[in-house]
Amino acid sequence: MSSEWPLWEVFVRGQHGLSHRHVGSLHAADAEAAIRNARDVYTRRNEGVSIWVVEASAIAASSPEEKGPLYEPANDKVYRHPTFYDIPDDVGAM
Amino acid sequence: MYAQMIKSTGKGVKALEDMDPQERAFQERIDAGGKIEPKDWMPEGYRKTLIRQIGQHAHSEIVGQLPEGNWITRAPTLQRKAILLAKVQDEAGHGLYLYCAAETLGVSRDQLTRDLLSGKMKYSSIFNYPTLTWADMGAVGWLVDGAAIMNQVPLQRTSYGPYARAMVRICKEESFHQRQGFDIMMKMAQGTKAQRHMAQDALNRFWYPSLMMFGPSDKDSVHSAQSMAWKIKMNTNDELRQKFVDQTVPQAEHLGLAIPDEALRWNDERGHYDFSEPDWSEFYEVLKGNGPCSAERMAARNKAWDDGAWVREGLLAHAEKKRARKLAAE
Ligand SMILES: [Fe+2]
Ligand SMILES: [Fe+2]
């Protein structure tokens, strides 16, 4: 039998309150084993306090060809950034 | 290096003007320091060369566990044993990060494993040398991990995103490896006469094989030129070897050990050490599979794979049974 264990994407949340972050992937027979393996492969030095694993085949991703339609509309909306507005210095911190 | 003599397209570097628009956009993105990600278009040669390179690098991490694993049960103290165990476990991790990076290029893990076990894919020449004494654990950490770091630090900036990210993780862990090796060397070099002798002997045996890790001079190689244009190779082999020698000689002096090279001396004009080349015919023999431990290493990997088959199959069968039971209950 040569069927491979499925691939899992691993996400780890560090101790400082940031969201889970993708750290890599690994193969495991099921989710439980994937979490156990992720502990050994990706958190040997206190990198995290919480692990998510997701089967790689369950992830839907945007494709590079969509880059234009998806992200370009943001380019001409500079007014979404606070730096667009000139507030006089004597108004104080804002 | 951990990836030696990697062949690219073999055609030499194409000029931007000779590329079709797609390839040109790809090359310009790399030239501008951008990253290539798994779903992006890439030339077939880039994909294939990277699979060879990352795969060989991964195999080296995995096979590289064997010479050090050899001493885990015989480490001189419990602390040294715990340290060596942690170091070897890191190397297993490095192999896994790299296999995953290679898999994003469309090759399966099983395929990579099969190609290692059949001898079709190579691993670094350095792991075909024996580790005869405890001092070799010092020499391996200090010199072999030291040489690996020389190559891996610049690869953090390589053009292929998953490879670069794997390198960032690996580099974070490598300096522990080199330091624990140097720490062993210091202890031995400051120890009894017999210990000093062991330390010197380890350096004598690992010096030239470490220099070979960088591969033969590739100044005129079309493969290297292409890999450098693609930013999957960041420096020439000679550059890295020189850097390694310049860094290591003062460290050996600190230990009071002698580099086994009569021709080694500081060259004021060049601002570098002059040194003797390793015996490249030995390197080619080792690469062909005729190294002192080549057969042993391959036998060990094949045995581990075969012995583990029932575990892999059993866990998969168990997972499927659990899934079926859960479905039935719903
Ligand atoms: Fe490593
Ligand atoms: Fe290492």
Coordinates of C-alpha atoms and ligand atoms in Angstrom, one line a residue:
Chain A
M1 CA 0.0 0.0 0.0
S2 CA 1.5 3.3 -1.0
S3 CA -1.3 5.8 -0.2
E4 CA 0.1 8.8 1.5
W5 CA -1.1 10.4 4.7
P6 CA -3.1 13.6 3.9
L7 CA -1.4 17.0 4.1
W8 CA -2.4 19.4 6.9
E9 CA -1.7 23.1 7.1
V10 CA -0.6 24.2 10.6
F11 CA -1.5 27.4 12.4
V12 CA 0.0 28.4 15.7
R13 CA -1.0 31.2 18.1
G14 CA 1.9 32.6 20.1
Q15 CA 1.8 33.8 23.7
H16 CA 1.4 37.5 23.0
G17 CA -2.3 37.6 21.9
L18 CA -1.8 37.7 18.1
S19 CA -4.0 35.6 15.8
H20 CA -3.0 32.1 14.8
R21 CA -0.4 32.3 12.1
H22 CA 0.4 29.8 9.3
V23 CA 3.7 28.1 10.1
G24 CA 3.9 25.3 7.6
S25 CA 2.4 21.9 6.8
L26 CA 2.9 18.2 7.6
H27 CA 1.5 14.8 6.9
A28 CA -0.7 12.9 9.4
A29 CA -3.3 10.1 9.2
D30 CA -5.9 12.2 11.1
A31 CA -6.5 15.5 12.9
E32 CA -5.4 14.2 16.3
A33 CA -2.1 12.9 15.0
A34 CA -1.6 16.1 13.0
I35 CA -1.9 18.2 16.2
R36 CA 0.5 15.9 18.0
N37 CA 3.0 16.0 15.1
A38 CA 2.6 19.8 14.8
R39 CA 3.6 20.1 18.4
D40 CA 6.8 18.3 17.7
V41 CA 7.6 19.9 14.4
Y42 CA 6.5 23.5 14.9
T43 CA 6.6 24.3 18.7
R44 CA 9.8 22.9 20.0
R45 CA 10.8 26.2 21.5
N46 CA 7.7 27.7 23.0
E47 CA 6.5 29.1 19.7
G48 CA 2.9 28.8 20.7
V49 CA 0.1 28.1 23.1
S50 CA -2.6 26.9 20.6
I51 CA -2.5 24.9 17.4
W52 CA -5.0 24.6 14.6
V53 CA -4.7 22.1 11.8
V54 CA -6.7 22.1 8.6
E55 CA -6.6 19.6 5.8
A56 CA -4.8 21.3 3.0
S57 CA -7.4 20.0 0.5
A58 CA -10.1 21.9 2.4
I59 CA -8.5 25.3 1.9
A60 CA -9.9 27.6 -0.9
A61 CA -7.4 30.2 -2.1
S62 CA -7.5 33.2 -4.4
S63 CA -5.5 32.7 -7.5
P64 CA -2.7 35.0 -8.7
E65 CA -4.7 36.0 -11.8
E66 CA -7.3 37.7 -9.6
K67 CA -4.7 40.0 -8.2
G68 CA -5.8 42.9 -10.3
P69 CA -9.6 42.8 -9.8
L70 CA -9.2 41.9 -6.1
Y71 CA -6.6 44.4 -4.9
E72 CA -6.3 47.2 -7.4
P73 CA -9.6 48.9 -6.3
A74 CA -7.9 49.7 -3.0
N75 CA -5.2 51.8 -4.7
D76 CA -7.3 54.8 -5.5
K77 CA -9.0 55.0 -2.1
V78 CA -6.3 56.9 -0.3
Y79 CA -9.0 58.7 1.8
R80 CA -9.2 55.4 3.7
H81 CA -5.9 56.2 5.4
P82 CA -5.6 58.7 8.3
T83 CA -2.7 60.4 6.6
F84 CA -5.0 61.7 3.9
Y85 CA -6.3 64.3 6.2
D86 CA -4.4 67.4 7.2
I87 CA -5.2 68.3 10.8
P88 CA -3.5 71.4 12.2
D89 CA -0.9 70.8 14.8
D90 CA -2.6 72.9 17.5
V91 CA -5.6 70.5 17.5
G92 CA -3.3 68.1 19.4
A93 CA -3.1 64.3 19.1
M94 CA -5.8 62.8 16.9
Chain B
M1 CA 26.5 22.3 0.5
Y2 CA 23.4 20.4 1.6
A3 CA 22.5 20.7 -2.1
Q4 CA 25.5 20.0 -4.3
M5 CA 26.0 20.0 -8.1
I6 CA 22.3 20.9 -8.8
K7 CA 21.6 20.9 -12.6
S8 CA 19.4 23.6 -14.0
T9 CA 18.2 23.9 -17.6
G10 CA 21.8 23.6 -18.8
K11 CA 21.2 26.2 -21.5
G12 CA 22.7 29.3 -19.8
V13 CA 20.9 32.4 -18.9
K14 CA 18.5 33.9 -21.4
A15 CA 18.5 37.7 -21.9
L16 CA 15.3 39.5 -21.0
E17 CA 14.7 40.5 -24.6
D18 CA 14.7 36.8 -25.7
M19 CA 12.0 35.9 -23.2
D20 CA 8.3 35.7 -23.9
P21 CA 6.2 38.2 -21.9
Q22 CA 5.3 35.7 -19.2
E23 CA 8.8 34.6 -18.5
R24 CA 10.1 38.2 -18.7
A25 CA 7.5 39.3 -16.1
F26 CA 8.6 36.4 -13.9
Q27 CA 12.3 37.3 -14.2
E28 CA 11.7 41.0 -13.6
R29 CA 9.8 40.2 -10.5
I30 CA 12.8 38.2 -9.2
D31 CA 15.2 41.0 -10.2
A32 CA 13.1 43.4 -8.2
G33 CA 13.4 41.2 -5.1
G34 CA 9.8 39.9 -5.3
K35 CA 8.8 36.4 -4.2
I36 CA 7.4 33.6 -6.4
E37 CA 4.6 31.7 -4.7
P38 CA 3.3 28.1 -5.4
K39 CA 0.3 29.2 -7.6
D40 CA 2.3 31.7 -9.7
W41 CA 3.4 30.9 -13.2
M42 CA 7.0 29.7 -13.3
P43 CA 9.3 28.3 -16.0
E44 CA 9.4 24.4 -16.0
G45 CA 13.2 24.6 -15.5
Y46 CA 12.8 26.8 -12.3
R47 CA 10.3 24.3 -10.9
K48 CA 12.4 21.2 -11.7
T49 CA 15.6 22.7 -10.5
L50 CA 14.0 23.8 -7.2
I51 CA 12.5 20.3 -6.6
R52 CA 16.0 18.8 -7.1
Q53 CA 17.6 21.4 -4.9
I54 CA 15.0 21.5 -2.0
G55 CA 14.6 17.8 -2.2
Q56 CA 18.4 17.2 -1.9
H57 CA 18.5 19.6 0.9
A58 CA 15.7 17.8 2.8
H59 CA 17.3 14.4 2.2
S60 CA 20.5 15.8 3.7
E61 CA 18.8 16.9 6.9
I62 CA 17.2 13.5 7.2
V63 CA 20.3 11.4 6.4
G64 CA 22.3 13.8 8.5
Q65 CA 20.7 12.5 11.6
L66 CA 22.5 9.2 11.3
P67 CA 26.1 10.2 12.0
E68 CA 25.0 12.1 15.1
G69 CA 22.3 9.6 16.1
N70 CA 25.2 7.2 16.3
W71 CA 26.4 8.9 19.6
I72 CA 23.1 9.6 21.4
T73 CA 23.3 6.4 23.5
R74 CA 27.0 7.0 24.3
A75 CA 27.0 10.7 25.1
P76 CA 29.3 11.3 28.1
T77 CA 26.8 13.0 30.3
L78 CA 23.0 13.2 30.6
Q79 CA 23.1 16.8 29.6
R80 CA 25.1 16.2 26.5
K81 CA 22.7 13.4 25.6
A82 CA 19.7 15.7 26.0
I83 CA 21.4 18.4 23.9
L84 CA 22.4 15.9 21.1
L85 CA 18.9 14.5 21.1
A86 CA 17.4 18.0 20.7
K87 CA 19.8 18.8 18.0
V88 CA 19.1 15.6 16.0
Q89 CA 15.3 16.2 16.5
D90 CA 15.8 19.7 15.0
E91 CA 17.4 18.1 11.9
A92 CA 14.4 15.9 11.5
G93 CA 12.3 19.1 11.7
H94 CA 14.5 20.8 9.0
G95 CA 13.9 17.8 6.7
L96 CA 10.1 18.2 7.2
Y97 CA 10.0 21.9 6.6
L98 CA 11.9 21.4 3.4
Y99 CA 9.9 18.4 2.1
C100 CA 6.8 20.6 2.6
A101 CA 8.4 23.4 0.6
A102 CA 9.2 20.9 -2.2
E103 CA 5.7 19.6 -2.2
T104 CA 4.3 23.0 -3.0
L105 CA 6.0 22.6 -6.4
G106 CA 3.8 19.6 -7.2
V107 CA 6.0 16.6 -6.2
S108 CA 4.6 14.2 -3.6
R109 CA 6.4 13.2 -0.4
D110 CA 6.3 9.6 -1.3
Q111 CA 8.0 10.3 -4.6
L112 CA 10.8 12.3 -2.9
T113 CA 11.3 9.4 -0.5
R114 CA 11.3 6.8 -3.2
D115 CA 13.9 8.8 -5.1
L116 CA 16.2 9.0 -2.1
L117 CA 15.8 5.3 -1.3
S118 CA 16.5 4.2 -4.9
G119 CA 19.6 6.4 -5.0
K120 CA 18.1 8.6 -7.8
M121 CA 18.3 11.7 -5.6
K122 CA 21.4 12.6 -3.6
Y123 CA 22.1 14.0 -0.2
S124 CA 25.2 15.9 0.9
S125 CA 28.5 14.2 0.6
I126 CA 29.4 15.1 4.2
F127 CA 27.1 12.5 5.7
N128 CA 28.9 9.6 4.1
Y129 CA 31.8 10.0 6.6
P130 CA 31.9 8.1 9.9
T131 CA 31.7 9.6 13.4
L132 CA 34.3 7.6 15.2
T133 CA 34.7 9.4 18.6
W134 CA 32.7 11.7 20.8
A135 CA 34.9 14.6 19.6
D136 CA 33.3 14.1 16.2
M137 CA 30.0 15.4 17.7
G138 CA 32.0 18.6 18.4
A139 CA 33.5 18.7 14.9
V140 CA 30.2 18.1 13.2
G141 CA 28.3 20.8 15.1
W142 CA 31.1 23.3 14.7
L143 CA 32.2 22.6 11.1
V144 CA 29.3 20.9 9.3
D145 CA 26.5 23.0 10.8
G146 CA 28.9 26.0 10.5
A147 CA 29.3 25.4 6.8
A148 CA 25.5 24.8 6.4
I149 CA 24.8 28.1 8.0
M150 CA 27.1 29.9 5.5
N151 CA 24.8 28.7 2.7
Q152 CA 21.4 28.9 4.5
V153 CA 21.6 32.4 5.8
P154 CA 21.7 34.0 2.3
L155 CA 19.0 31.5 1.1
Q156 CA 16.5 33.2 3.5
R157 CA 16.3 35.7 0.6
T158 CA 15.8 33.2 -2.1
S159 CA 13.1 33.9 -4.7
Y160 CA 10.8 31.0 -3.9
G161 CA 8.5 32.0 -1.0
P162 CA 8.0 28.6 0.7
Y163 CA 11.8 27.8 0.5
A164 CA 12.7 31.2 1.9
R165 CA 10.3 30.8 4.8
A166 CA 11.6 27.3 5.6
M167 CA 15.1 28.8 5.6
V168 CA 14.1 31.4 8.1
R169 CA 12.9 28.8 10.5
I170 CA 16.0 26.6 10.0
C171 CA 18.4 29.5 10.5
K172 CA 16.8 30.3 13.8
E173 CA 17.7 26.9 15.0
E174 CA 21.1 26.4 13.5
S175 CA 23.1 28.6 15.7
F176 CA 22.3 26.4 18.7
H177 CA 23.7 23.5 16.6
Q178 CA 27.0 25.2 15.9
R179 CA 27.4 26.5 19.4
Q180 CA 26.8 23.2 21.1
G181 CA 29.4 21.7 18.7
F182 CA 32.0 24.4 19.5
D183 CA 31.2 23.9 23.2
I184 CA 32.1 20.2 22.9
M185 CA 35.3 21.1 21.1
M186 CA 36.3 23.7 23.8
K187 CA 35.7 21.1 26.6
M188 CA 37.9 18.5 24.7
A189 CA 40.6 21.0 23.8
Q190 CA 40.9 22.2 27.4
G191 CA 40.8 18.6 28.7
T192 CA 43.4 15.9 29.2
K193 CA 46.1 15.2 26.6
A194 CA 44.0 12.3 25.3
Q195 CA 41.0 14.5 24.9
R196 CA 43.0 17.2 23.1
H197 CA 44.3 14.5 20.8
M198 CA 40.7 13.3 20.0
A199 CA 39.7 16.9 19.3
Q200 CA 42.6 17.4 16.9
D201 CA 41.9 14.1 15.2
A202 CA 38.3 15.0 14.7
L203 CA 39.3 18.3 13.1
N204 CA 41.8 16.5 10.9
R205 CA 39.2 14.1 9.5
F206 CA 36.3 16.7 9.1
W207 CA 38.2 19.7 7.7
Y208 CA 38.4 18.7 4.0
P209 CA 35.0 17.0 3.9
S210 CA 33.6 20.2 5.3
L211 CA 35.3 22.3 2.5
M212 CA 33.8 19.8 0.0
M213 CA 30.3 20.6 1.2
F214 CA 30.4 23.8 -0.8
G215 CA 31.0 21.8 -4.0
P216 CA 33.7 22.3 -6.6
S217 CA 34.4 25.7 -8.1
D218 CA 31.4 26.8 -10.1
K219 CA 32.7 30.1 -11.6
D220 CA 32.1 29.0 -15.1
S221 CA 29.1 26.7 -14.6
V222 CA 26.0 27.4 -16.7
H223 CA 23.8 25.7 -14.1
S224 CA 25.1 28.1 -11.4
A225 CA 24.6 31.1 -13.6
Q226 CA 21.0 30.2 -14.2
S227 CA 20.4 29.4 -10.6
M228 CA 21.8 32.7 -9.5
A229 CA 19.7 34.6 -12.0
W230 CA 16.7 32.8 -10.5
K231 CA 18.0 33.7 -7.0
I232 CA 17.8 30.1 -5.9
K233 CA 21.6 30.2 -5.4
M234 CA 22.8 33.3 -3.8
N235 CA 26.6 33.0 -3.9
T236 CA 29.3 31.0 -5.8
N237 CA 30.7 27.9 -4.1
D238 CA 34.1 29.6 -3.9
E239 CA 32.8 32.7 -2.2
L240 CA 31.1 30.6 0.5
R241 CA 34.1 28.3 1.0
Q242 CA 36.4 31.3 1.4
K243 CA 34.0 32.9 3.9
F244 CA 33.9 29.6 5.9
V245 CA 37.7 29.3 6.0
D246 CA 38.1 33.0 7.1
Q247 CA 35.6 32.5 9.9
T248 CA 36.8 29.1 11.1
V249 CA 40.6 29.7 11.2
P250 CA 40.5 32.1 14.2
Q251 CA 38.1 29.7 15.9
A252 CA 40.5 26.9 15.6
E253 CA 43.3 29.2 17.0
H254 CA 41.1 29.9 19.9
L255 CA 40.7 26.2 20.6
G256 CA 44.5 25.7 20.2
L257 CA 44.0 23.2 17.4
A258 CA 45.8 23.1 14.1
I259 CA 44.0 23.2 10.7
P260 CA 45.5 20.3 8.8
D261 CA 46.7 22.4 5.9
E262 CA 50.4 23.4 5.5
A263 CA 49.6 25.9 2.9
L264 CA 47.1 27.8 5.0
R265 CA 48.2 31.4 5.6
W266 CA 46.7 34.9 5.8
N267 CA 47.0 36.8 2.5
D268 CA 47.2 40.5 3.3
E269 CA 46.7 41.5 -0.3
R270 CA 43.5 39.6 -0.8
G271 CA 42.3 40.1 2.8
H272 CA 41.6 36.4 3.0
Y273 CA 43.3 33.2 4.0
D274 CA 44.9 31.1 1.3
F275 CA 44.2 27.4 1.7
S276 CA 44.5 24.1 0.0
E277 CA 41.7 22.7 -2.1
P278 CA 40.2 19.4 -1.0
D279 CA 40.8 16.3 -3.1
W280 CA 38.0 16.6 -5.6
S281 CA 38.4 13.1 -6.9
E282 CA 37.4 11.9 -3.4
F283 CA 34.3 14.2 -3.6
Y284 CA 33.2 12.7 -6.9
E285 CA 33.6 9.2 -5.6
V286 CA 31.5 10.0 -2.5
L287 CA 28.9 11.6 -4.7
K288 CA 28.8 8.4 -6.8
G289 CA 27.9 6.5 -3.7
N290 CA 31.3 5.2 -2.9
G291 CA 31.9 7.1 0.4
P292 CA 33.1 5.3 3.5
C293 CA 29.5 5.1 4.9
S294 CA 27.4 5.5 1.8
A295 CA 26.1 1.9 1.7
E296 CA 25.4 2.0 5.5
R297 CA 23.4 5.2 5.2
M298 CA 21.3 4.0 2.4
A299 CA 20.7 0.7 4.1
A300 CA 19.6 2.5 7.3
R301 CA 17.2 4.8 5.5
N302 CA 15.7 1.8 3.5
K303 CA 15.3 -0.2 6.7
A304 CA 13.6 2.6 8.5
W305 CA 11.2 3.1 5.6
D306 CA 10.4 -0.6 5.4
D307 CA 10.1 -1.2 9.1
G308 CA 7.8 1.8 9.4
A309 CA 5.4 0.6 6.7
W310 CA 3.0 -1.2 9.1
V311 CA 2.8 1.9 11.3
R312 CA 1.9 4.2 8.4
E313 CA -0.6 1.7 7.0
G314 CA -2.1 0.9 10.4
L315 CA -2.6 4.6 11.4
L316 CA -4.2 5.3 8.0
A317 CA -6.6 2.3 8.4
H318 CA -7.4 3.5 12.0
A319 CA -8.2 7.0 10.7
E320 CA -10.5 5.7 8.0
K321 CA -12.3 3.4 10.5
K322 CA -12.8 6.3 12.8
R323 CA -14.1 8.5 10.0
A324 CA -16.6 5.8 8.9
R325 CA -17.8 5.3 12.5
K326 CA -18.4 9.0 12.9
L327 CA -20.3 9.2 9.6
A328 CA -22.5 6.3 10.6
A329 CA -23.3 7.9 14.0
E330 CA -24.5 11.2 12.3
Ligands
FE1 FE 19.7 21.4 9.7
FE2 FE 21.9 21.8 12.1

